[in-house]
PDB file of C-alpha atoms in Angstrom:
ATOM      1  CA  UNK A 287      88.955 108.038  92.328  1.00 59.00           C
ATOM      2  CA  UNK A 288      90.220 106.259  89.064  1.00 68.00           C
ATOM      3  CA  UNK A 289      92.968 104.171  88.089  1.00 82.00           C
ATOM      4  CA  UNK A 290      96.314 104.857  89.317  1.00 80.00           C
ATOM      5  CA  UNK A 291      97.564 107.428  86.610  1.00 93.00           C
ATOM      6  CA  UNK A 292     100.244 105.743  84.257  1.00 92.00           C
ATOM      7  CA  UNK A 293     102.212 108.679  83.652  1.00 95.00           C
ATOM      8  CA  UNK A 294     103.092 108.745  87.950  1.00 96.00           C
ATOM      9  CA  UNK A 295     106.806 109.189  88.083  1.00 97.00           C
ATOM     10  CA  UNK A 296     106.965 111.666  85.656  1.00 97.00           C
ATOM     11  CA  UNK A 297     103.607 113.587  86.899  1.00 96.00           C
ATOM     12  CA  UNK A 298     105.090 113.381  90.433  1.00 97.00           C
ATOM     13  CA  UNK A 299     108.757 114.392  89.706  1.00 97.00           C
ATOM     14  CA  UNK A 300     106.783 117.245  87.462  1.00 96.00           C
ATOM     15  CA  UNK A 301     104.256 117.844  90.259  1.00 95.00           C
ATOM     16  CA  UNK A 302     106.999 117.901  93.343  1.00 97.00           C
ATOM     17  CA  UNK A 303     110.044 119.921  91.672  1.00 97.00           C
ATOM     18  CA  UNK A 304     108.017 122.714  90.228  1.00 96.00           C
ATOM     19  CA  UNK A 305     107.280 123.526  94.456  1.00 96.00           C
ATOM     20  CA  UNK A 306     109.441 126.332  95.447  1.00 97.00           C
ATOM     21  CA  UNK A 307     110.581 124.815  98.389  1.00 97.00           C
ATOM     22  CA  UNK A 308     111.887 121.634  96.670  1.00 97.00           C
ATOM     23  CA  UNK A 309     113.273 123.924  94.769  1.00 97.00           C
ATOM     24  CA  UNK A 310     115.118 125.641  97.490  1.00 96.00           C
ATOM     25  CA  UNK A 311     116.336 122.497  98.801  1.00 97.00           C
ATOM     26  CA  UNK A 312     117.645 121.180  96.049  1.00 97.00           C
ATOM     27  CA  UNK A 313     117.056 117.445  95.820  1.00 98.00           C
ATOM     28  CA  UNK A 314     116.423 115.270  93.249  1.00 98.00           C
ATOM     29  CA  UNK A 315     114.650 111.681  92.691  1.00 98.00           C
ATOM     30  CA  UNK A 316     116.672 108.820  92.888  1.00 97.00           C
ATOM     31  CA  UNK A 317     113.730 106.306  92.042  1.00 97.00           C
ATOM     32  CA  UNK A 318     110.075 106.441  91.703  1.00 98.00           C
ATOM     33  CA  UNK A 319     108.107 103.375  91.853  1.00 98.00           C
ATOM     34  CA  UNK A 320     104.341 102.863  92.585  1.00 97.00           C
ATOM     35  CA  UNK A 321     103.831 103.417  96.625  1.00 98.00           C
ATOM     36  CA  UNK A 322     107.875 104.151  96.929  1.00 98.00           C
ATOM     37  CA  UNK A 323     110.227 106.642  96.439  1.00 98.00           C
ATOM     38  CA  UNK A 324     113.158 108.157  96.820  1.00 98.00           C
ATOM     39  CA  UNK A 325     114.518 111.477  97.732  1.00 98.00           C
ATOM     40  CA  UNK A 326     118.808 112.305  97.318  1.00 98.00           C
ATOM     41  CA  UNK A 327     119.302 115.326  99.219  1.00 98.00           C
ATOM     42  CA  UNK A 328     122.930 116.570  98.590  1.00 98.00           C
ATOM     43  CA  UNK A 329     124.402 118.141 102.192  1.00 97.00           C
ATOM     44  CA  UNK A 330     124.843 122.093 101.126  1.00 95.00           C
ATOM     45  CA  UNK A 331     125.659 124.630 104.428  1.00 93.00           C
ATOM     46  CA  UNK A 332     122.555 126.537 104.515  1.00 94.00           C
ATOM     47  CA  UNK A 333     120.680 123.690 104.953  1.00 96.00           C
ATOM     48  CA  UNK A 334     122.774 122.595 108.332  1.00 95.00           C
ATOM     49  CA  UNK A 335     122.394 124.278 111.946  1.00 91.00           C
ATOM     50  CA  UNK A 336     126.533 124.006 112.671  1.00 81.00           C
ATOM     51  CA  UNK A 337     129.351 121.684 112.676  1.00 85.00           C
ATOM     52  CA  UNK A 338     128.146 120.156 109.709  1.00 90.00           C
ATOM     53  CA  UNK A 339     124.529 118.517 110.411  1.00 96.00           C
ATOM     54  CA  UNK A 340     121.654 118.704 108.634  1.00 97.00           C
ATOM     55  CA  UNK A 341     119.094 120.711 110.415  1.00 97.00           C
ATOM     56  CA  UNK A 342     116.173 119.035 112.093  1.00 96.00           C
ATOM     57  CA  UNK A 343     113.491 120.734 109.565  1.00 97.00           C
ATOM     58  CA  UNK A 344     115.743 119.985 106.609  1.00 98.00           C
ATOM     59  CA  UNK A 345     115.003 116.714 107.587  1.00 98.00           C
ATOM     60  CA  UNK A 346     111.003 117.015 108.335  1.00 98.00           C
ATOM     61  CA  UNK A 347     110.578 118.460 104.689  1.00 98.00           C
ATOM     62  CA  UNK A 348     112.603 116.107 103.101  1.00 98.00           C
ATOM     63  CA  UNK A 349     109.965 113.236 104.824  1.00 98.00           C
ATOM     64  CA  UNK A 350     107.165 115.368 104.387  1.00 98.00           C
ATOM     65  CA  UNK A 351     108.217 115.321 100.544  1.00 98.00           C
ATOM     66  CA  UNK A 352     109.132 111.763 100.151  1.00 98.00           C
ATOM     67  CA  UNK A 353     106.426 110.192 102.000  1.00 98.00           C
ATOM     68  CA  UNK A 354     103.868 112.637 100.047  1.00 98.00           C
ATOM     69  CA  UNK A 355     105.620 111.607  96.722  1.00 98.00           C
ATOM     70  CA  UNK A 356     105.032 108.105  97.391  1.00 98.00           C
ATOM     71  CA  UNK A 357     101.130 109.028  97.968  1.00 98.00           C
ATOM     72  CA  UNK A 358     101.343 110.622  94.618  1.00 97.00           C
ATOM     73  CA  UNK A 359     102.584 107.971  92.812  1.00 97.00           C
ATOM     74  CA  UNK A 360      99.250 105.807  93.075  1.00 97.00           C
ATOM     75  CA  UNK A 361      97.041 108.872  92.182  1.00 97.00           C
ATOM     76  CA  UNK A 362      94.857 109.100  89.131  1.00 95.00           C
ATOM     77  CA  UNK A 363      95.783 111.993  86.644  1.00 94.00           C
ATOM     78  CA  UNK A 364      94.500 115.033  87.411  1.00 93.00           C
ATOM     79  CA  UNK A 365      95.125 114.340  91.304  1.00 95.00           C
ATOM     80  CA  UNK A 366      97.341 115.888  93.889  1.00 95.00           C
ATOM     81  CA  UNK A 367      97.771 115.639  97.648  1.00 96.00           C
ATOM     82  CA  UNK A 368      98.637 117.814 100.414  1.00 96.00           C
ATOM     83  CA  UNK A 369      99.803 117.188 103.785  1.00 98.00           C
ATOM     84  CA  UNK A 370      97.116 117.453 106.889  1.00 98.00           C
ATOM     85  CA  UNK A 371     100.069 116.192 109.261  1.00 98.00           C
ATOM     86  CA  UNK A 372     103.560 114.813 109.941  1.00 97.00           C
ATOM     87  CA  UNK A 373     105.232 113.400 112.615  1.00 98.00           C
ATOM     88  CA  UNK A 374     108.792 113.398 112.818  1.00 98.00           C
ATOM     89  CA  UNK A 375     111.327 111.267 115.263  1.00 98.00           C
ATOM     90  CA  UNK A 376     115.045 112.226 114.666  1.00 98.00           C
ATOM     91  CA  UNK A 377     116.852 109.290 115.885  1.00 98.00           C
ATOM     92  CA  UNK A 378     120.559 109.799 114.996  1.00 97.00           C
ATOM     93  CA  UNK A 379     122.554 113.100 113.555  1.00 95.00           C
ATOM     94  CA  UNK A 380     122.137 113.576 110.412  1.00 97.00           C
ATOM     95  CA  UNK A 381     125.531 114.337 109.224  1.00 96.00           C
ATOM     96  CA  UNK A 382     127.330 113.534 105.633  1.00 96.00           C
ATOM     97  CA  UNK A 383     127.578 113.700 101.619  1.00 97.00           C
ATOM     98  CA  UNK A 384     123.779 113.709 101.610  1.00 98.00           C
ATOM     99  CA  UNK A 385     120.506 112.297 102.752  1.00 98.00           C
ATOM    100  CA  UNK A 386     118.323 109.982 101.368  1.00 98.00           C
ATOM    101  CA  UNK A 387     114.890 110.073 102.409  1.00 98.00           C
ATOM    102  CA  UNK A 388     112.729 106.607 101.479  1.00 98.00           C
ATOM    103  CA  UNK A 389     108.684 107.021 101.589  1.00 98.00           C
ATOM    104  CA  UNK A 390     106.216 104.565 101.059  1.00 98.00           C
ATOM    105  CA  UNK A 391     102.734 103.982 101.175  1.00 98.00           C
ATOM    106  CA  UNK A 392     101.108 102.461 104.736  1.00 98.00           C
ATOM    107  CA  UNK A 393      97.325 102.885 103.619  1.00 98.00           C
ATOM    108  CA  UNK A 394      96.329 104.315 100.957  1.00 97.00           C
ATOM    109  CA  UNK A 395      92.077 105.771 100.566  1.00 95.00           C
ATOM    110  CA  UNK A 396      89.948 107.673  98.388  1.00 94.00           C
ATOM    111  CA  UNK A 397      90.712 110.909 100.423  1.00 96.00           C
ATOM    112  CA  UNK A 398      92.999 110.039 102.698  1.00 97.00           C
ATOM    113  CA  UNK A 399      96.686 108.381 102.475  1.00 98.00           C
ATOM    114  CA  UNK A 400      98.924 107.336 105.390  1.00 98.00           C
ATOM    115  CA  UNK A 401     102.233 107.157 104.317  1.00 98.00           C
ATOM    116  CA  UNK A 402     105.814 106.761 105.944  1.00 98.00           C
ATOM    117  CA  UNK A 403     109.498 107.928 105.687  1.00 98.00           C
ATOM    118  CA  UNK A 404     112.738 106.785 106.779  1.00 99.00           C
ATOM    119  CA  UNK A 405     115.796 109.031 106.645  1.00 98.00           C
ATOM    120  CA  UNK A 406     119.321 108.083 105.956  1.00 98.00           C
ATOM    121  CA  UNK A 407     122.652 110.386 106.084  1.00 98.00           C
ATOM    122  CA  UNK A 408     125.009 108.580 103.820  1.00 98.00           C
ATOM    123  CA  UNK A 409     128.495 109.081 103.680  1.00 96.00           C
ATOM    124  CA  UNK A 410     130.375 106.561 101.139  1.00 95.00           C
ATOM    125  CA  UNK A 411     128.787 103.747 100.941  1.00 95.00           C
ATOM    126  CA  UNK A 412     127.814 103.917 104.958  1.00 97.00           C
ATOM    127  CA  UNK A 413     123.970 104.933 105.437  1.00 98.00           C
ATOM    128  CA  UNK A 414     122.966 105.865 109.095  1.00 98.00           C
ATOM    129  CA  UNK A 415     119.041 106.123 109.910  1.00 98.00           C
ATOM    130  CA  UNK A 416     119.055 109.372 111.209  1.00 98.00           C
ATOM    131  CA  UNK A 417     114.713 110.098 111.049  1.00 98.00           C
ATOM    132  CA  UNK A 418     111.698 108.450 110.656  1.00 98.00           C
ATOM    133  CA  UNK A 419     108.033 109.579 109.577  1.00 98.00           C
ATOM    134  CA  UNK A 420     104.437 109.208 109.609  1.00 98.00           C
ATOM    135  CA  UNK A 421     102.785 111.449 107.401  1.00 98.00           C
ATOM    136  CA  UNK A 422      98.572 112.059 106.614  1.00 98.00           C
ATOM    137  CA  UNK A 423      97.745 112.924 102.563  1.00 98.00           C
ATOM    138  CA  UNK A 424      94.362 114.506 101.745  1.00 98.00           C
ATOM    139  CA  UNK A 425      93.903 113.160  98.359  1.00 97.00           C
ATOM    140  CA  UNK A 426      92.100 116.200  96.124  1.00 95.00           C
ATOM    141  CA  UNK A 427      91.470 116.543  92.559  1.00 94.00           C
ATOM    142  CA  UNK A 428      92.844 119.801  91.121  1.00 85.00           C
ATOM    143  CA  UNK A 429      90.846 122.469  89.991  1.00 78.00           C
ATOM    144  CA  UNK A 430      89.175 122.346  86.433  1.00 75.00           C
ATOM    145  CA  UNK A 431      90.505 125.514  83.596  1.00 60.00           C
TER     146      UNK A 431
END
């Protein structure tokens, strides 16, 4: 691999939003910083199992996605990664105004990146750590023409 591309939050906001499962859940980027980011996942019904809670894989994308974002962001252009595996712990319900999902980079290699999420439903100003992640990034280059 290369440098780190310098172009990373936009190429990773570009890269992550044009998926059509971040589109279906709807979240956004609340910051994007070299080995960090984060996810703002507003609470909408179909993505909760009843009385209000986010559902429990709801909450495995949005790690999956914010600990794979943070991978991304020290990528050279032309890069992109893909999960090989996630593990999950849900610690706490996940229930409020939204979730915000905070990845970072543990190790990051030539082929491989270990990065990690924590979870937060936020209500107000109150955040609750409601999941936590470890997630495995194959680092590939994409596809020439």
């Amino acid at each position: 691999m290369t440098e780190p591309n310098p172009d990373f939050a936009q190429a990773v906001r570009a890269v992550v939003l044009s998926m059509p499962a971040a589109k279906h859940l709807g979240f956004t980027f609340g910051r994007i910083e070299r080995g960090e980011v984060e996810i703002v996942q507003p609470f909408r019904e179909e993505l909760s199992q009843h009385n209000g809670f986010f559902q429990g894989g709801v909450l495995g994308s949005l790690a999956d996605f914010a600990a794979g974002s943070a991978a991304g962001t020290l990528l050279p252009a032309g890069w992109v990664n893909m999960t090989v595996d996630y593990t999950v712990k849900l610690v706490a319900p996940a229930q409020g105004e939204k979730v915000l999902a905070r990845g970072r980079v543990v190790k990051a290699g030539r082929t491989t990146t270990v990065a990690a999420a924590d979870l937060f439903a936020c209500t107000g100003e109150q955040e609750t750590l409601c999941a936590t992640a470890l997630v495995s990034m194959r680092n590939i280059p994409l596809p020439q023409g």
